[in-house]
Every structure is written in C-alpha cells, then in structure tokens.
Coordinates of C-alpha atoms in Angstrom, one line a residue:
M1 CA 0.0 0.0 0.0
L2 CA 1.3 3.5 -0.9
I3 CA 1.0 6.3 1.7
E4 CA -1.3 8.3 -0.6
D5 CA -3.8 5.3 -0.5
Y6 CA -3.7 5.3 3.3
F7 CA -4.3 9.1 3.4
Q8 CA -7.3 8.6 1.2
Q9 CA -8.7 5.8 3.4
I10 CA -8.4 8.0 6.5
Q11 CA -10.1 11.0 4.7
L12 CA -13.0 8.8 3.5
L13 CA -13.4 7.2 6.9
I14 CA -13.8 10.6 8.7
E15 CA -16.0 12.0 5.9
S16 CA -18.4 9.1 6.2
S17 CA -18.8 9.3 10.0
E18 CA -22.1 10.5 11.2
I19 CA -20.7 11.7 14.5
V20 CA -18.2 14.2 12.9
K21 CA -19.4 17.7 12.6
I22 CA -16.3 19.3 11.0
F23 CA -12.7 18.3 10.5
K24 CA -9.4 19.5 9.1
I25 CA -6.8 16.9 8.3
E26 CA -3.3 17.6 6.9
S27 CA -1.2 14.8 5.5
E28 CA 2.6 15.0 4.8
K29 CA 4.3 12.4 2.7
R30 CA 7.7 11.5 4.1
G31 CA 8.5 8.8 1.5
I32 CA 6.7 6.2 -0.7
Y33 CA 5.5 4.3 2.4
E34 CA 5.8 6.9 5.2
G35 CA 3.8 9.8 6.2
L36 CA 2.4 12.0 9.0
I37 CA -1.2 13.0 9.5
R38 CA -2.2 15.9 11.7
G39 CA -5.7 17.1 12.3
K40 CA -8.6 18.3 14.3
I41 CA -12.0 16.7 14.4
D42 CA -15.1 18.4 16.0
F43 CA -17.8 15.9 16.9
Q44 CA -21.6 16.4 17.1
D45 CA -21.5 16.3 20.9
N46 CA -19.1 19.3 20.8
S47 CA -16.1 17.3 21.9
L48 CA -12.8 18.0 20.0
L49 CA -10.1 15.5 19.0
H50 CA -6.6 16.7 18.0
L51 CA -4.5 13.9 16.4
R52 CA -1.1 13.2 15.1
E53 CA -0.1 10.0 13.5
F54 CA 3.1 8.8 12.0
V55 CA 2.5 5.8 9.7
Y56 CA 4.6 3.3 7.8
V57 CA 2.6 1.2 5.3
E58 CA 5.2 -0.8 3.2
I59 CA 4.3 -4.3 4.4
S60 CA 1.5 -3.6 6.9
I61 CA 0.2 -0.5 8.7
E62 CA 2.4 0.4 11.6
K63 CA 1.3 3.4 13.6
C64 CA 2.5 5.7 16.2
I65 CA -0.4 7.8 17.4
V66 CA -0.4 10.7 19.8
I67 CA -3.9 11.8 20.7
N68 CA -4.8 14.8 22.9
I69 CA -8.4 15.2 23.7
W70 CA -10.0 18.5 24.9
I71 CA -13.7 18.3 25.8
Q72 CA -15.3 21.7 25.8
K73 CA -18.9 22.2 27.1
I74 CA -20.8 24.8 25.2
N75 CA -23.8 26.3 26.9

C-alpha cells in the first residue's frame, strides 16, 4: 500500500462518520510508504479531537499515534 492510498482511506473514513461535525486533516508524505497525519475533528457532541499519526505502510500498517483530547462544554 502506498502512503497516498492510506491518506485517502483516512479521509473517506472521517467524511463518512455521522458523529463528525467538521474536521481538518493535513497529510505530509515522508517517503513512498511513510507519512504524517495531523488534524482536528469536531464531533456532534461538541467534543474535540486533536490527532497526530506517523504511519509506515510498506508491508503492513504500523502506527505511532499521539492523541490529545479536549472536551469543551458549550452552553
């Protein structure tokens, strides 16, 4: 699998989710099989997910994910 294919899979997965309100995802190719994804996902319940993922997809998908979650209550 090429890294561009993986980036596309992630994009489609987020777009198809009914619980996602809005999102912004940036992908950075680091090689044919390596890349970095950074993003912010706002959910319908007003929670917010910041994510960073380094992925290597040459043979199988190996991930290193750092997730910071901020939950903000809106009155």
